[in-house]
C-alpha cells in the first residue's frame, strides 16, 4: 500500500528555504499522507499541514527585526532566544493567525521530533491539534540548546529535535511511509564539523548528561545520516530536495532581504522538481 511522507530538516533561519519548498507544494496541490518536522522544519511544517501557503514567509519577514521574535535581547530577558509567548502564542493567536480547523481536518498527519534532555533520545510526537498548549511540542522541537529553556511536557524535559534525529527519514520509513520526500537545508556535499559550543554544554546540563553526549556526538551522527540519505536517494528509496547552492543566511537572521532570497531559492528548487516529485509519489 502506497503511503506518502514528507520529512523536514531543521536549521534555525535556514528553515525559510523549507518554507519556500512547502509553498510550492501547496500551490501545486501536492499533499502527503504524513509530514514529520524537526525544529524549524516543525515550525514551518505545521503551515503545510494547515494548508497556509505564505504564512511562514509572512511572519519570518515581518518580525525578523522584532526583538521578541529571535534575538539576544529575548534570550537575556526570558531565557529563550525565540520569545516563547510572542512566537508561539501572540503570532498564531492574533498577529498571523494559524488555521486551527484546517490543521485538524487536514489529510496530512503531522509529527514533530524533540530530544529528551534526561536521556538524550529522540521523542516523536503526533500533533492532532495546536490548541490548549499542544503548540508546546513545536516550541520544544525548535528550542536550541544553550540559548533556550527546557520545555516541560507531561514530566518530560525537551529541547531541539535535531540534537537526537536531525533528518528522521528512517523513522518515517519504519512507520510505513514508503514514498518519502526529504527536504534538507544544507547543500549537497555539506559535512558538519564539531561545534565549539559543545565544550560549554557540560556546564549547563551536567558532565555525565546523556543529552551532552548526544550533542557532542551530533556531527558524527549527522554526517552518517547524510551518507545514509545519499544511499537511499541513489537507490530510489527517497527523493531529496536540497539547496542548489550553499545558503548564505545567519542562524538567527534579521535581514528581510536575506530571508527573501533564501525563501525564493527554496521556491525555485522546488519548482524545478515538481514533475519529479509527482512521478515519485504517484
Coordinates of C-alpha atoms in Angstrom, one line a residue:
X1 CA 0.0 0.0 0.0
X2 CA 1.4 3.4 -1.0
X3 CA 1.8 5.9 1.9
X4 CA 3.5 9.2 1.1
X5 CA 5.6 11.0 3.6
X6 CA 7.4 14.4 3.9
X7 CA 10.4 14.9 6.2
X8 CA 11.6 18.4 7.0
X9 CA 15.1 19.1 8.4
X10 CA 15.6 22.0 10.8
X11 CA 18.3 24.6 10.8
X12 CA 17.0 27.7 12.5
X13 CA 16.7 30.6 10.0
X14 CA 17.7 28.2 7.2
X15 CA 14.2 26.8 7.6
X16 CA 12.9 29.6 5.4
X17 CA 14.3 27.6 2.5
X18 CA 11.9 24.8 3.5
X19 CA 9.0 27.3 3.7
X20 CA 9.7 28.2 0.0
X21 CA 9.6 24.5 -0.9
X22 CA 6.4 23.9 1.1
X23 CA 4.6 26.8 -0.5
X24 CA 5.3 25.5 -4.0
X25 CA 4.0 22.0 -3.0
X26 CA 0.8 23.6 -1.7
X27 CA 0.3 25.8 -4.8
X28 CA 0.6 22.6 -6.9
X29 CA -1.8 20.7 -4.6
X30 CA 0.8 18.1 -3.7
X31 CA -0.3 16.7 -0.4
X32 CA 1.4 14.0 1.6
X33 CA -0.2 11.4 3.9
X34 CA 2.2 12.4 6.7
X35 CA 4.7 15.0 7.5
X36 CA 7.5 15.0 10.1
X37 CA 9.2 18.2 11.0
X38 CA 12.3 18.8 13.1
X39 CA 13.0 22.1 14.8
X40 CA 12.4 24.9 12.2
X41 CA 11.0 22.1 10.0
X42 CA 8.3 21.7 12.6
X43 CA 7.6 25.4 12.8
X44 CA 7.1 25.7 9.0
X45 CA 5.7 22.2 8.6
X46 CA 2.5 22.9 10.5
X47 CA 1.6 25.6 8.0
X48 CA 1.9 22.9 5.3
X49 CA -0.5 20.7 7.2
X50 CA -2.9 23.6 7.8
X51 CA -2.7 24.5 4.1
X52 CA -1.5 28.0 4.6
X53 CA 0.9 29.0 1.9
X54 CA 2.8 32.2 2.6
X55 CA 2.2 32.2 6.3
X56 CA 5.8 31.2 7.3
X57 CA 7.3 33.8 4.9
X58 CA 4.9 36.4 6.2
X59 CA 5.8 36.2 9.9
X60 CA 9.5 35.5 9.2
X61 CA 10.0 38.7 7.2
X62 CA 7.5 40.8 9.2
X63 CA 9.1 40.1 12.6
X64 CA 12.7 39.3 11.8
X65 CA 13.8 42.6 13.4
X66 CA 11.5 42.4 16.3
X67 CA 13.5 41.6 19.5
X68 CA 10.6 39.5 20.7
X69 CA 11.0 37.1 17.8
X70 CA 14.6 35.8 17.7
X71 CA 17.2 37.9 19.4
X72 CA 19.9 38.1 22.1
X73 CA 17.7 40.6 23.9
X74 CA 14.9 37.9 24.1
X75 CA 17.4 35.4 25.5
X76 CA 18.8 37.8 28.1
X77 CA 15.2 38.8 29.1
X78 CA 13.4 35.4 29.0
X79 CA 16.0 32.7 28.7
X80 CA 14.8 31.8 25.2
X81 CA 16.4 33.2 22.1
X82 CA 12.9 32.7 20.4
X83 CA 10.4 34.6 22.6
X84 CA 8.1 31.8 23.7
X85 CA 4.9 33.9 24.2
X86 CA 5.4 36.1 21.2
X87 CA 6.4 33.3 18.7
X88 CA 4.1 30.5 19.8
X89 CA 1.1 32.3 21.1
X90 CA 0.9 36.0 20.0
X91 CA 1.7 35.3 16.4
X92 CA -0.5 32.3 15.8
X93 CA -3.4 33.5 18.0
X94 CA -3.7 37.0 16.6
X95 CA -0.8 38.6 14.6
X96 CA -0.6 36.0 11.8
X97 CA -3.4 33.6 12.7
X98 CA -3.0 29.9 12.4
X99 CA -5.8 27.9 10.8
X100 CA -6.6 25.5 13.6
X101 CA -9.6 23.9 11.9
X102 CA -7.8 23.4 8.7
X103 CA -4.9 21.7 10.6
X104 CA -7.3 19.5 12.5
X105 CA -9.2 18.5 9.3
X106 CA -6.0 18.0 7.2
X107 CA -5.4 14.8 5.3
X108 CA -1.8 15.1 6.3
X109 CA -0.9 13.6 9.7
X110 CA 1.7 15.8 11.4
X111 CA 4.6 14.7 13.6
X112 CA 7.4 16.6 15.3
X113 CA 10.7 15.5 16.8
X114 CA 12.1 16.6 20.1
X115 CA 15.1 15.5 22.2
X116 CA 14.6 14.2 25.8
X117 CA 17.0 16.2 27.9
X118 CA 17.3 13.4 30.6
X119 CA 18.0 10.6 28.1
X120 CA 19.4 12.2 25.0
X121 CA 16.9 10.1 23.0
X122 CA 14.6 11.4 20.3
X123 CA 10.9 11.8 21.0
X124 CA 8.4 11.5 18.1
X125 CA 5.0 13.1 18.8
X126 CA 1.9 13.2 16.6
X127 CA 0.2 16.5 16.7
X128 CA -3.6 16.2 16.3
X129 CA -4.2 19.9 17.0
X130 CA -2.4 23.1 18.1
X131 CA -4.8 24.1 20.8
X132 CA -4.6 24.0 24.7
X133 CA -0.8 24.1 24.9
X134 CA -0.2 21.5 22.2
X135 CA 2.0 24.1 20.4
X136 CA 4.5 23.5 23.2
X137 CA 5.6 20.4 21.3
X138 CA 6.6 22.7 18.4
X139 CA 8.3 25.1 20.8
X140 CA 10.2 22.2 22.3
X141 CA 11.3 20.8 18.9
X142 CA 12.7 24.2 17.9
X143 CA 14.3 25.2 21.2
X144 CA 18.0 25.4 20.6
X145 CA 20.3 24.1 23.3
X146 CA 22.2 26.6 25.5
X147 CA 20.0 29.5 24.3
X148 CA 16.6 28.1 25.3
X149 CA 15.0 26.9 28.5
X150 CA 14.0 23.2 28.8
X151 CA 10.3 22.8 27.8
X152 CA 8.5 20.5 30.2
X153 CA 5.6 18.4 28.8
X154 CA 4.0 15.6 30.7
X155 CA 7.0 15.4 33.0
X156 CA 9.5 15.2 30.1
X157 CA 12.1 17.9 29.7
X158 CA 12.5 18.5 25.9
X159 CA 14.7 20.5 23.5
X160 CA 15.6 20.7 19.9
X161 CA 14.8 17.5 18.0
X162 CA 17.8 18.0 15.7
X163 CA 20.1 17.0 18.5
X164 CA 18.9 13.4 18.5
X165 CA 17.5 12.9 15.0
X166 CA 18.2 15.7 12.5
X167 CA 16.8 14.0 9.4
X168 CA 14.3 11.3 10.6
X169 CA 13.6 9.7 7.2
X170 CA 14.4 6.2 8.6
X171 CA 11.9 6.7 11.3
X172 CA 9.2 7.7 8.8
X173 CA 10.0 4.7 6.6
X174 CA 9.7 2.4 9.7
X175 CA 6.3 4.0 10.3
X176 CA 5.2 2.8 6.9
X177 CA 5.7 5.9 4.7
X178 CA 7.2 4.1 1.7
X179 CA 7.2 7.1 -0.7
X180 CA 9.2 9.7 1.3
X181 CA 10.4 13.1 0.2
X182 CA 13.0 14.7 2.3
X183 CA 13.7 18.5 2.4
X184 CA 17.2 19.3 3.6
X185 CA 18.5 22.8 4.4
X186 CA 22.2 22.1 3.6
X187 CA 23.6 21.8 0.1
X188 CA 24.8 18.5 -1.4
X189 CA 28.3 17.7 -0.2
X190 CA 27.9 19.5 3.1
X191 CA 29.6 18.0 6.2
X192 CA 29.0 19.0 9.7
X193 CA 32.0 19.9 11.9
X194 CA 32.4 19.9 15.6
X195 CA 30.8 23.0 17.2
X196 CA 32.9 24.9 19.8
X197 CA 29.8 25.5 21.9
X198 CA 29.7 21.7 22.7
X199 CA 32.5 22.3 25.1
X200 CA 30.3 24.5 27.2
X201 CA 27.4 22.1 27.4
X202 CA 28.6 20.1 30.4
X203 CA 28.5 23.4 32.4
X204 CA 24.8 23.8 31.5
X205 CA 23.5 20.2 31.5
X206 CA 26.0 18.2 33.6
X207 CA 29.2 16.4 32.6
X208 CA 27.6 13.0 32.7
X209 CA 24.4 14.0 31.0
X210 CA 23.3 11.7 28.2
X211 CA 22.0 14.8 26.4
X212 CA 25.5 16.3 26.4
X213 CA 26.9 13.0 25.0
X214 CA 24.3 13.1 22.3
X215 CA 25.0 16.7 21.5
X216 CA 28.8 16.1 21.3
X217 CA 28.2 13.2 19.0
X218 CA 25.9 15.1 16.8
X219 CA 28.4 15.9 14.0
X220 CA 29.3 12.3 13.5
X221 CA 25.6 11.3 13.8
X222 CA 24.5 13.9 11.3
X223 CA 27.2 13.1 8.7
X224 CA 26.2 9.4 9.0
X225 CA 22.6 10.4 8.4
X226 CA 23.7 12.3 5.3
X227 CA 25.6 9.2 4.0
X228 CA 22.6 7.0 4.7
X229 CA 20.3 9.5 3.0
X230 CA 22.5 9.7 -0.1
X231 CA 22.5 5.9 -0.4
X232 CA 18.7 5.8 0.0
X233 CA 18.4 8.6 -2.6
X234 CA 20.6 6.7 -5.1
X235 CA 18.6 3.5 -4.6
X236 CA 15.4 5.4 -5.3
X237 CA 14.0 4.8 -1.8
X238 CA 13.6 8.5 -1.1
X239 CA 13.5 11.8 -3.1
X240 CA 15.6 14.6 -1.7
X241 CA 15.1 18.4 -2.2
X242 CA 18.1 20.3 -1.1
X243 CA 19.6 23.8 -1.7
X244 CA 21.1 24.0 -5.1
X245 CA 23.8 26.3 -3.6
X246 CA 25.0 27.0 -0.1
X247 CA 22.6 29.1 2.0
X248 CA 24.2 32.4 3.0
X249 CA 22.0 33.1 6.0
X250 CA 22.7 33.6 9.6
X251 CA 21.5 31.1 12.2
X252 CA 19.4 33.9 13.6
X253 CA 18.8 36.2 10.6
X254 CA 17.5 39.7 10.9
X255 CA 17.8 40.9 7.3
X256 CA 14.5 40.6 5.5
X257 CA 16.2 40.6 2.1
X258 CA 18.5 37.7 3.0
X259 CA 15.4 35.8 4.2
X260 CA 13.6 36.6 1.0
X261 CA 16.4 35.4 -1.2
X262 CA 16.7 32.0 0.7
X263 CA 12.9 31.6 0.5
X264 CA 13.0 32.3 -3.2
X265 CA 15.7 29.7 -3.7
X266 CA 13.5 27.1 -1.9
X267 CA 10.7 28.0 -4.3
X268 CA 13.0 27.8 -7.3
X269 CA 14.5 24.5 -6.4
X270 CA 11.0 23.0 -5.7
X271 CA 9.5 24.3 -8.9
X272 CA 12.3 22.6 -10.9
X273 CA 11.5 19.3 -9.2
X274 CA 7.7 19.4 -9.5
X275 CA 7.4 16.8 -12.2
X276 CA 9.9 14.5 -10.5
X277 CA 8.1 14.8 -7.2
X278 CA 4.7 14.0 -8.8
X279 CA 6.3 10.9 -10.6
X280 CA 7.9 9.7 -7.4
X281 CA 4.8 9.8 -5.2
X282 CA 2.3 8.6 -7.8

